[in-house]
CSV table of C-alpha atoms and ligand atoms in Angstrom, one decimal:
chain,number,residue,atom,x,y,z
A,1,MET,CA,102.7,82.5,65.2
A,2,THR,CA,102.8,83.5,68.5
A,3,PHE,CA,104.3,81.2,71.6
A,4,THR,CA,101.1,79.5,73.5
A,5,LEU,CA,102.4,77.6,76.8
A,6,ARG,CA,100.1,74.6,78.0
A,7,TRP,CA,98.9,74.6,81.4
A,8,GLY,CA,97.7,72.6,83.8
A,9,ILE,CA,96.1,73.8,86.5
A,10,ILE,CA,96.4,71.8,90.5
A,11,ALA,CA,93.4,72.4,93.3
A,12,THR,CA,90.9,75.0,92.2
A,13,GLY,CA,91.2,76.9,95.2
A,14,GLY,CA,91.6,81.0,95.6
A,15,ILE,CA,94.6,81.7,94.7
A,16,SER,CA,94.0,78.9,91.5
A,17,THR,CA,90.6,81.0,90.6
A,18,LYS,CA,92.7,83.5,90.8
A,19,PHE,CA,95.1,82.7,87.8
A,20,ALA,CA,93.1,81.4,85.3
A,21,GLU,CA,91.1,84.2,85.5
A,22,ASP,CA,94.0,85.7,84.3
A,23,LEU,CA,95.1,83.9,81.7
A,24,LEU,CA,91.8,84.1,80.2
A,25,VAL,CA,92.7,88.0,80.1
A,26,ASP,CA,93.9,89.6,76.3
A,27,PRO,CA,97.9,89.3,76.3
A,28,SER,CA,97.8,92.8,74.3
A,29,THR,CA,96.4,94.7,77.0
A,30,ARG,CA,100.0,94.4,78.4
A,31,GLY,CA,101.5,94.6,75.8
A,32,SER,CA,102.6,90.7,75.9
A,33,ASP,CA,104.0,88.5,73.2
A,34,VAL,CA,102.7,84.9,74.5
A,35,ALA,CA,99.9,83.1,74.7
A,36,HIS,CA,98.3,80.7,77.5
A,37,LYS,CA,96.0,77.4,77.3
A,38,ILE,CA,94.5,76.6,79.8
A,39,ALA,CA,94.8,72.6,78.5
A,40,ALA,CA,93.9,70.3,82.2
A,41,VAL,CA,92.4,71.7,86.2
A,42,GLY,CA,93.4,68.8,88.7
A,43,SER,CA,91.7,68.5,91.6
A,44,ARG,CA,91.1,66.5,94.3
A,45,SER,CA,87.5,65.0,93.2
A,46,VAL,CA,87.0,65.6,89.7
A,47,ALA,CA,83.6,66.9,89.7
A,48,SER,CA,85.4,70.0,91.8
A,49,ALA,CA,88.0,70.0,88.3
A,50,GLN,CA,84.9,70.7,86.5
A,51,LYS,CA,83.5,72.9,88.8
A,52,PHE,CA,86.5,75.2,88.0
A,53,ILE,CA,85.9,75.2,84.8
A,54,ASP,CA,82.2,75.1,84.0
A,55,ARG,CA,82.6,78.4,85.7
A,56,LEU,CA,85.3,80.0,84.0
A,57,ARG,CA,83.4,79.3,80.9
A,58,SER,CA,79.9,80.6,82.0
A,59,ASP,CA,80.7,83.7,84.5
A,60,PRO,CA,78.6,86.2,83.7
A,61,SER,CA,79.0,88.2,87.1
A,62,PRO,CA,82.3,91.4,87.8
A,63,ASN,CA,85.4,89.1,88.5
A,64,GLN,CA,87.3,90.5,91.6
A,65,TRP,CA,88.2,93.5,90.0
A,66,GLY,CA,84.9,94.5,88.9
A,67,GLU,CA,86.3,93.7,85.1
A,68,ASP,CA,82.2,92.6,83.6
A,69,GLY,CA,83.6,90.2,80.7
A,70,TRP,CA,86.5,89.9,82.2
A,71,ASN,CA,86.6,86.4,80.2
A,72,ALA,CA,85.5,87.2,76.2
A,73,TRP,CA,88.6,87.9,74.8
A,74,GLY,CA,89.6,84.0,76.9
A,75,LEU,CA,86.4,82.7,75.6
A,76,GLY,CA,86.6,83.5,72.2
A,77,ASN,CA,90.5,82.2,71.8
A,78,GLY,CA,89.9,79.1,72.3
A,79,VAL,CA,92.0,79.8,75.8
A,80,LEU,CA,89.5,76.0,76.8
A,81,ASP,CA,89.2,75.1,74.8
A,82,GLY,CA,88.7,70.9,75.5
A,83,ALA,CA,90.4,71.8,78.7
A,84,LYS,CA,89.9,68.8,81.0
A,85,ALA,CA,89.2,68.4,84.6
A,86,TYR,CA,91.0,65.8,86.4
A,87,GLY,CA,89.9,63.8,89.4
A,88,SER,CA,94.2,63.9,91.3
A,89,TYR,CA,96.2,66.2,90.3
A,90,ASP,CA,98.8,63.1,89.6
A,91,GLU,CA,96.0,63.0,86.2
A,92,VAL,CA,96.8,66.4,84.8
A,93,PHE,CA,100.8,65.9,85.3
A,94,ALA,CA,100.2,62.8,82.7
A,95,ASP,CA,98.3,64.7,80.6
A,96,PRO,CA,100.5,65.0,77.6
A,97,ASN,CA,99.4,68.4,76.5
A,98,VAL,CA,100.1,70.1,79.5
A,99,ASP,CA,103.2,72.0,79.1
A,100,ALA,CA,103.5,74.0,81.7
A,101,VAL,CA,102.1,72.7,85.8
A,102,TYR,CA,100.6,75.8,88.4
A,103,ILE,CA,100.8,74.5,91.7
A,104,GLY,CA,97.8,75.9,94.5
A,105,THR,CA,98.0,73.6,97.2
A,106,PRO,CA,98.4,74.8,100.6
A,107,HIS,CA,102.7,75.5,101.6
A,108,THR,CA,102.7,71.9,102.8
A,109,PHE,CA,102.2,70.1,99.8
A,110,HIS,CA,104.1,72.5,97.5
A,111,HIS,CA,106.6,70.2,97.1
A,112,ALA,CA,105.0,66.7,97.0
A,113,ASN,CA,103.1,68.2,93.9
A,114,ALA,CA,105.8,70.3,92.6
A,115,LYS,CA,108.8,66.8,92.7
A,116,ALA,CA,105.4,64.8,90.9
A,117,ALA,CA,104.8,67.0,88.3
A,118,LEU,CA,108.7,67.2,87.7
A,119,LEU,CA,109.5,63.5,87.2
A,120,ALA,CA,106.7,63.7,85.3
A,121,GLY,CA,108.4,66.4,83.0
A,122,LYS,CA,106.4,69.4,83.9
A,123,ASN,CA,107.7,72.3,83.7
A,124,VAL,CA,106.3,74.0,87.0
A,125,LEU,CA,105.4,76.5,88.5
A,126,CYS,CA,105.2,76.8,93.1
A,127,GLU,CA,103.6,78.8,95.0
A,128,LYS,CA,105.2,81.0,97.5
A,129,PRO,CA,106.7,79.9,99.9
A,130,PHE,CA,107.8,77.5,97.0
A,131,THR,CA,108.4,74.6,99.9
A,132,PHE,CA,107.9,74.4,104.0
A,133,ASP,CA,111.4,74.8,104.2
A,134,LEU,CA,115.2,74.6,101.9
A,135,GLU,CA,116.2,71.3,102.0
A,136,GLU,CA,112.4,70.3,99.9
A,137,LEU,CA,113.3,73.3,97.7
A,138,ASP,CA,116.5,71.5,97.1
A,139,GLU,CA,116.0,68.2,96.3
A,140,LEU,CA,113.3,70.7,93.3
A,141,ILE,CA,116.2,72.8,92.1
A,142,ALA,CA,118.1,69.2,91.8
A,143,ILE,CA,115.4,67.2,90.2
A,144,ALA,CA,114.4,69.9,87.8
A,145,LYS,CA,118.8,70.6,87.2
A,146,GLU,CA,119.0,66.6,86.0
A,147,LYS,CA,115.6,67.0,84.2
A,148,LYS,CA,115.9,70.5,82.3
A,149,LEU,CA,112.7,71.6,83.4
A,150,PHE,CA,112.0,74.7,83.8
A,151,LEU,CA,111.2,75.7,87.7
A,152,MET,CA,109.7,78.6,89.5
A,153,GLU,CA,108.4,80.7,93.1
A,154,ALA,CA,105.7,82.1,91.9
A,155,VAL,CA,106.3,85.2,93.4
A,156,TRP,CA,104.4,87.3,90.6
A,157,THR,CA,105.3,90.6,92.4
A,158,ARG,CA,109.2,90.6,91.0
A,159,PHE,CA,107.2,91.2,87.2
A,160,HIS,CA,105.0,94.5,88.5
A,161,PRO,CA,105.2,97.5,86.6
A,162,ILE,CA,105.7,99.0,90.3
A,163,ALA,CA,109.0,97.0,90.9
A,164,TYR,CA,111.4,97.5,87.6
A,165,ALA,CA,110.9,101.5,88.1
A,166,LEU,CA,111.0,101.0,92.2
A,167,GLN,CA,114.8,99.5,91.0
A,168,ASP,CA,115.5,102.3,88.8
A,169,LEU,CA,115.2,104.7,91.0
A,170,LEU,CA,117.3,103.1,93.4
A,171,LYS,CA,120.1,102.9,90.6
A,172,SER,CA,120.4,105.6,89.6
A,173,GLY,CA,122.2,107.1,92.5
A,174,ARG,CA,119.2,110.2,92.4
A,175,LEU,CA,118.5,109.7,96.1
A,176,GLY,CA,121.9,108.6,97.8
A,177,LYS,CA,123.4,105.6,99.2
A,178,ILE,CA,120.5,103.1,100.3
A,179,LYS,CA,121.5,103.8,104.9
A,180,ARG,CA,118.5,101.1,105.7
A,181,MET,CA,114.6,99.3,104.7
A,182,SER,CA,111.7,98.5,106.5
A,183,ALA,CA,108.7,95.4,104.5
A,184,ASP,CA,106.0,94.8,106.6
A,185,PHE,CA,103.4,93.0,105.0
A,186,SER,CA,100.4,93.4,107.9
A,187,MET,CA,96.1,91.3,107.2
A,188,ASN,CA,93.3,91.4,109.7
A,189,TYR,CA,92.3,87.2,107.9
A,190,GLN,CA,90.5,88.3,112.0
A,191,PRO,CA,91.4,84.2,113.2
A,192,ASP,CA,89.4,83.8,115.6
A,193,THR,CA,86.3,83.2,113.7
A,194,ARG,CA,88.2,81.1,111.5
A,195,PRO,CA,88.0,76.7,111.4
A,196,ASP,CA,90.7,75.0,113.1
A,197,SER,CA,91.3,73.5,109.5
A,198,ASN,CA,91.4,77.3,107.6
A,199,ARG,CA,95.1,77.0,105.4
A,200,MET,CA,96.8,79.8,108.3
A,201,ILE,CA,95.7,77.8,111.4
A,202,ASP,CA,96.6,75.0,111.0
A,203,PRO,CA,100.0,74.2,111.5
A,204,GLU,CA,99.6,71.2,108.7
A,205,GLN,CA,99.0,72.2,106.0
A,206,GLY,CA,102.2,75.3,107.1
A,207,GLY,CA,99.9,77.7,108.6
A,208,GLY,CA,101.1,80.9,110.2
A,209,SER,CA,102.1,84.7,109.3
A,210,LEU,CA,105.9,83.6,108.6
A,211,LEU,CA,105.3,81.1,105.8
A,212,ASP,CA,102.2,83.2,103.8
A,213,GLN,CA,103.1,86.4,103.8
A,214,GLY,CA,106.3,86.6,104.7
A,215,PRO,CA,107.7,86.5,100.6
A,216,TYR,CA,105.5,89.9,100.3
A,217,PRO,CA,108.6,92.1,102.6
A,218,SER,CA,110.7,89.4,101.1
A,219,VAL,CA,110.5,90.4,97.7
A,220,TRP,CA,110.6,93.6,98.7
A,221,ALA,CA,114.1,93.5,100.5
A,222,MET,CA,115.4,91.0,97.2
A,223,LEU,CA,114.7,93.8,94.8
A,224,ALA,CA,115.8,96.9,96.7
A,225,LEU,CA,118.7,95.6,98.4
A,226,HIS,CA,119.7,93.0,97.1
A,227,GLN,CA,119.3,92.9,93.2
A,228,LEU,CA,121.4,96.4,94.4
A,229,PRO,CA,124.5,96.7,91.3
A,230,SER,CA,126.8,97.4,94.1
A,231,ASN,CA,125.6,95.0,96.8
A,232,THR,CA,128.2,92.5,96.7
A,233,ASP,CA,127.3,89.9,99.6
A,234,THR,CA,125.6,86.9,98.6
A,235,ASP,CA,124.4,84.8,101.0
A,236,PRO,CA,122.3,87.6,103.1
A,237,ARG,CA,121.8,85.7,106.5
A,238,VAL,CA,119.1,86.8,109.4
A,239,VAL,CA,120.4,88.8,112.2
A,240,ALA,CA,117.3,88.8,114.8
A,241,SER,CA,114.9,87.1,114.8
A,242,TYR,CA,111.2,87.5,116.9
A,243,GLN,CA,107.6,86.0,116.3
A,244,ARG,CA,104.3,86.0,118.2
A,245,ILE,CA,102.9,82.5,119.1
A,246,TYR,CA,99.5,82.6,118.3
A,247,GLU,CA,98.0,80.1,120.2
A,248,ARG,CA,95.0,78.2,120.1
A,249,SER,CA,97.3,75.7,117.6
A,250,GLY,CA,101.3,77.5,118.0
A,251,VAL,CA,101.6,79.3,114.4
A,252,ASP,CA,102.6,82.0,114.4
A,253,ALA,CA,100.4,84.6,115.0
A,254,ALA,CA,103.2,87.5,113.8
A,255,SER,CA,107.6,87.3,112.5
A,256,THR,CA,109.9,90.4,112.7
A,257,TRP,CA,113.3,89.5,111.7
A,258,VAL,CA,116.1,91.4,110.3
A,259,VAL,CA,118.5,90.7,107.1
A,260,SER,CA,122.2,92.2,106.8
A,261,TRP,CA,123.7,92.6,103.7
A,262,LYS,CA,127.5,93.0,104.6
A,263,GLY,CA,129.4,96.6,103.6
A,264,LEU,CA,125.5,97.7,102.2
A,265,ALA,CA,122.5,97.9,104.5
A,266,GLU,CA,119.6,96.1,106.9
A,267,ALA,CA,116.5,95.5,106.5
A,268,THR,CA,113.6,94.9,109.1
A,269,LEU,CA,111.9,92.7,106.9
A,270,VAL,CA,107.6,91.9,109.3
A,271,THR,CA,104.2,89.9,109.1
A,272,ASP,CA,101.5,90.2,111.6
A,273,MET,CA,97.9,88.5,110.9
A,274,THR,CA,96.0,89.7,113.3
A,275,ALA,CA,96.6,93.6,112.5
A,276,SER,CA,95.4,95.9,109.5
A,277,GLY,CA,98.9,97.1,107.9
A,278,TYR,CA,100.1,100.5,106.9
A,279,ASP,CA,98.4,102.3,103.9
A,280,ASP,CA,100.5,105.3,103.0
A,281,ALA,CA,103.5,102.8,103.2
A,282,CYS,CA,104.3,98.9,103.6
A,283,VAL,CA,107.5,99.8,102.4
A,284,VAL,CA,109.8,102.0,103.4
A,285,ILE,CA,113.6,102.6,101.9
A,286,THR,CA,115.7,105.4,104.0
A,287,CYS,CA,118.4,107.1,101.9
A,288,GLU,CA,120.9,109.8,102.1
A,289,ASP,CA,118.4,112.1,100.3
A,290,ALA,CA,115.0,111.4,100.3
A,291,ASP,CA,113.3,108.4,101.2
A,292,VAL,CA,110.9,106.2,100.0
A,293,ALA,CA,106.9,104.6,100.8
A,294,ILE,CA,105.2,102.7,98.7
A,295,ALA,CA,102.4,102.0,99.6
A,296,TYR,CA,99.7,99.4,100.7
A,297,PRO,CA,99.7,95.5,99.6
A,298,PRO,CA,102.9,95.1,99.2
A,299,TRP,CA,102.0,92.6,97.0
A,300,ARG,CA,100.1,94.2,94.1
A,301,PRO,CA,101.4,97.9,95.1
A,302,GLU,CA,100.8,101.2,92.7
A,303,ARG,CA,101.9,103.5,94.4
A,304,LEU,CA,105.2,105.0,95.9
A,305,THR,CA,106.0,108.5,97.2
A,306,ILE,CA,109.4,110.2,97.5
A,307,VAL,CA,109.5,111.8,100.6
A,308,PRO,CA,112.0,114.7,101.8
A,309,HIS,CA,114.3,114.4,104.7
A,310,SER,CA,112.8,116.7,107.4
A,311,LYS,CA,113.9,120.6,107.7
A,312,TYR,CA,115.9,119.0,110.1
A,313,GLU,CA,117.9,117.2,108.5
A,314,PRO,CA,116.8,117.8,104.4
A,315,GLY,CA,119.2,116.3,101.8
A,316,ASN,CA,119.5,117.5,98.7
A,317,ILE,CA,115.7,116.5,97.5
A,318,ARG,CA,113.3,119.3,99.6
A,319,GLU,CA,110.0,118.3,97.1
A,320,ARG,CA,107.6,115.1,97.2
A,321,GLU,CA,106.8,113.6,94.7
A,322,VAL,CA,103.6,110.9,93.8
A,323,LYS,CA,104.6,108.6,90.8
A,324,GLU,CA,101.7,105.9,90.5
A,325,TYR,CA,102.4,103.1,88.1
A,326,PRO,CA,99.1,100.6,86.9
A,327,THR,CA,100.1,97.2,87.3
A,328,ALA,CA,98.0,96.1,84.5
A,329,LYS,CA,94.6,96.9,82.2
A,330,ALA,CA,92.5,93.8,82.6
A,331,GLY,CA,93.2,90.8,85.3
A,332,ALA,CA,94.9,91.0,88.4
A,333,GLY,CA,97.9,91.0,87.5
A,334,MET,CA,99.3,87.5,87.9
A,335,HIS,CA,99.2,87.5,84.1
A,336,TYR,CA,103.0,88.5,83.9
A,337,GLU,CA,104.5,85.7,85.7
A,338,ALA,CA,102.4,83.5,83.7
A,339,ASP,CA,104.0,85.3,80.5
A,340,GLU,CA,107.5,85.0,82.2
A,341,VAL,CA,107.8,81.3,82.0
A,342,ALA,CA,106.9,81.0,78.8
A,343,ARG,CA,109.1,83.6,77.8
A,344,CYS,CA,111.5,81.2,79.1
A,345,ILE,CA,110.4,77.6,78.7
A,346,ARG,CA,110.2,79.4,74.5
A,347,ASP,CA,113.2,80.4,75.2
A,348,GLY,CA,114.5,76.9,76.4
A,349,LYS,CA,115.5,79.2,79.7
A,350,THR,CA,115.9,76.2,83.2
A,351,GLN,CA,115.1,79.5,85.7
A,352,SER,CA,114.0,83.3,85.2
A,353,GLU,CA,116.3,85.6,85.7
A,354,ARG,CA,113.8,87.5,87.7
A,355,MET,CA,112.9,85.3,88.9
A,356,PRO,CA,115.9,83.1,90.0
A,357,LEU,CA,115.7,79.9,91.8
A,358,ALA,CA,119.7,81.2,94.1
A,359,GLU,CA,116.9,84.3,95.3
A,360,SER,CA,114.4,82.0,96.5
A,361,ARG,CA,116.6,79.7,97.4
A,362,ILE,CA,118.6,82.8,99.8
A,363,THR,CA,114.4,84.0,100.7
A,364,GLN,CA,113.4,79.6,101.7
A,365,ARG,CA,116.9,80.1,104.4
A,366,TRP,CA,115.6,83.1,105.7
A,367,LEU,CA,111.5,81.4,107.0
A,368,ASP,CA,113.2,78.4,108.1
A,369,ASP,CA,115.7,80.4,110.5
A,370,VAL,CA,113.6,82.0,111.8
A,371,ARG,CA,111.1,80.1,112.0
A,372,LYS,CA,113.3,77.2,114.0
A,373,ALA,CA,114.5,80.9,116.1
A,374,GLY,CA,110.7,81.4,116.7
A,375,GLY,CA,109.6,77.6,117.3
A,376,THR,CA,106.1,78.0,116.4
A,377,VAL,CA,104.7,75.0,115.8
A,378,LEU,CA,103.9,73.3,112.3
A,379,LYS,CA,104.5,69.8,110.6
A,380,THR,CA,105.1,68.6,106.7
A,381,ALA,CA,102.5,66.9,105.9
B,401,LIG,N1,100.8,84.7,94.8
B,401,LIG,C1,99.7,85.4,95.4
B,401,LIG,O1,99.4,86.2,95.6
B,401,LIG,C2,98.8,84.3,96.7
B,401,LIG,C3,97.8,84.5,97.2
B,401,LIG,C4,97.5,83.8,98.3
B,401,LIG,C5,98.1,82.2,98.6
B,401,LIG,N2,98.5,81.4,97.7
B,401,LIG,C6,99.4,80.5,97.9
B,401,LIG,O2,98.5,79.7,97.3
B,401,LIG,C7,98.2,78.1,97.8
B,401,LIG,C8,97.0,77.9,97.9
B,401,LIG,O3,96.3,79.1,98.9
B,401,LIG,P1,94.9,79.4,98.5
B,401,LIG,O4,94.8,80.1,99.8
B,401,LIG,O5,94.5,79.3,97.1
B,401,LIG,O6,93.9,78.5,99.8
B,401,LIG,P2,93.5,77.7,99.4
B,401,LIG,O7,91.5,79.0,98.6
B,401,LIG,O8,92.6,76.6,101.0
B,401,LIG,O9,92.7,76.1,98.5
B,401,LIG,C9,93.9,75.2,98.5
B,401,LIG,C10,93.5,74.7,97.8
B,401,LIG,O10,94.7,73.3,98.1
B,401,LIG,C11,93.9,71.9,97.9
B,401,LIG,N3,94.3,71.1,98.1
B,401,LIG,C12,94.8,70.1,98.5
B,401,LIG,N4,95.3,69.2,99.2
B,401,LIG,C13,94.7,70.0,100.5
B,401,LIG,C14,94.8,69.6,102.0
B,401,LIG,N5,94.6,68.9,102.4
B,401,LIG,N6,93.7,71.1,102.6
B,401,LIG,C15,92.3,72.2,101.8
B,401,LIG,N7,92.9,71.7,100.5
B,401,LIG,C16,94.0,71.2,100.0
B,401,LIG,C17,92.2,72.5,96.9
B,401,LIG,O11,92.5,71.8,95.9
B,401,LIG,P3,91.8,70.9,95.7
B,401,LIG,O12,90.2,70.3,96.2
B,401,LIG,O13,90.8,70.7,94.0
B,401,LIG,O14,92.2,69.7,95.3
B,401,LIG,C18,91.8,73.6,97.6
B,401,LIG,O15,91.2,73.8,96.9
B,401,LIG,C19,99.4,78.9,99.4
B,401,LIG,O16,100.6,78.2,99.2
B,401,LIG,C20,99.5,80.7,99.6
B,401,LIG,O17,100.8,80.7,99.8
B,401,LIG,C21,99.3,83.3,97.4
């Protein structure tokens, strides 16, 4: 029988909406062997939780991908049957019908929310960035370990087809040795047009580009360099960094940092909430015989190009190759990470081999180091 994971979703904002929509997508459209159910939704107000569930049940308009009938499979297959609306997060954590909690609150609340869920005995999938800092993350890891519960940072990009394809390409050795790489998540949020309460502006919510966007350039560095079989550096550190401050609230408008994997290569990682990203390439991996460029966006790319070197220094690869790796036939692509959680819990695992806690610790430390050196104003809630 197909294993079905029963989710409790906390917070009814933007990303929780996308995650919940994806749970209603037919798992066979991505060849999945697990299924999902939304058992409970928690919000700071019960009306908001109920509205969230009602929209999932009844919204006839196309979803963000222009797909009509995006909820039809889920409704026909009981994904929302009996879903409870709660006016607090704690009620979700206490619900015996919830196996795993998805945390979609602003960054600075992740630690408190995940801690409360774990202490209540729930498995946890927590949005990125995992926590405000490494100290908070280490506390969560210790609680999960002690209680033998599953815990994972929701870095959905790791589970997309292009992520596996890139790693296969790099491991194949076709492109020769990796020399260095860069990865950039820029997006013009037009911060001047946003209210002080916006989570990208507000220091209390962990505002700024680094914490929000930083996990994306980081994921490509972790996949391309850290996980390379020839890498022997288990603790890659930031060797240089710079932050441009957004004067209105003191958060960072943009951050740049360099990470070194000793004996292997360096990655230059960039976030910017004031400029648009370069469409043709958000990730560039420079190799001996050709380069790899991954087209924007860094959170859900679908195209990579193998780019031969110039005529001045040609490598062994002479033809440009464009390769497409579509993310899914239906949905946003967040269901892949949900499937991973379901499989791990089904199989009795307390962490994912694809998104291990040790790797979340590494990237969380980078964010800490860049933030401390950059002098941004951020406070924990
Ligand atoms: N994986 C991805 O691609 C992705 C994309 C976007 C965001 N995220 C992450 O998801 C998290 C949430 O982002 P979002 O864009 O969904 O934010 P959002 O739209 O502002 O929603 C955040 C929700 O958190 C709850 N909340 C609890 N305390 C709050 C407070 N003091 N102020 C404001 N909201 C509060 C609210 O829900 P209730 O009122 O229902 O309690 C609110 O709707 C962030 O950590 C972000 O980094 C991930």
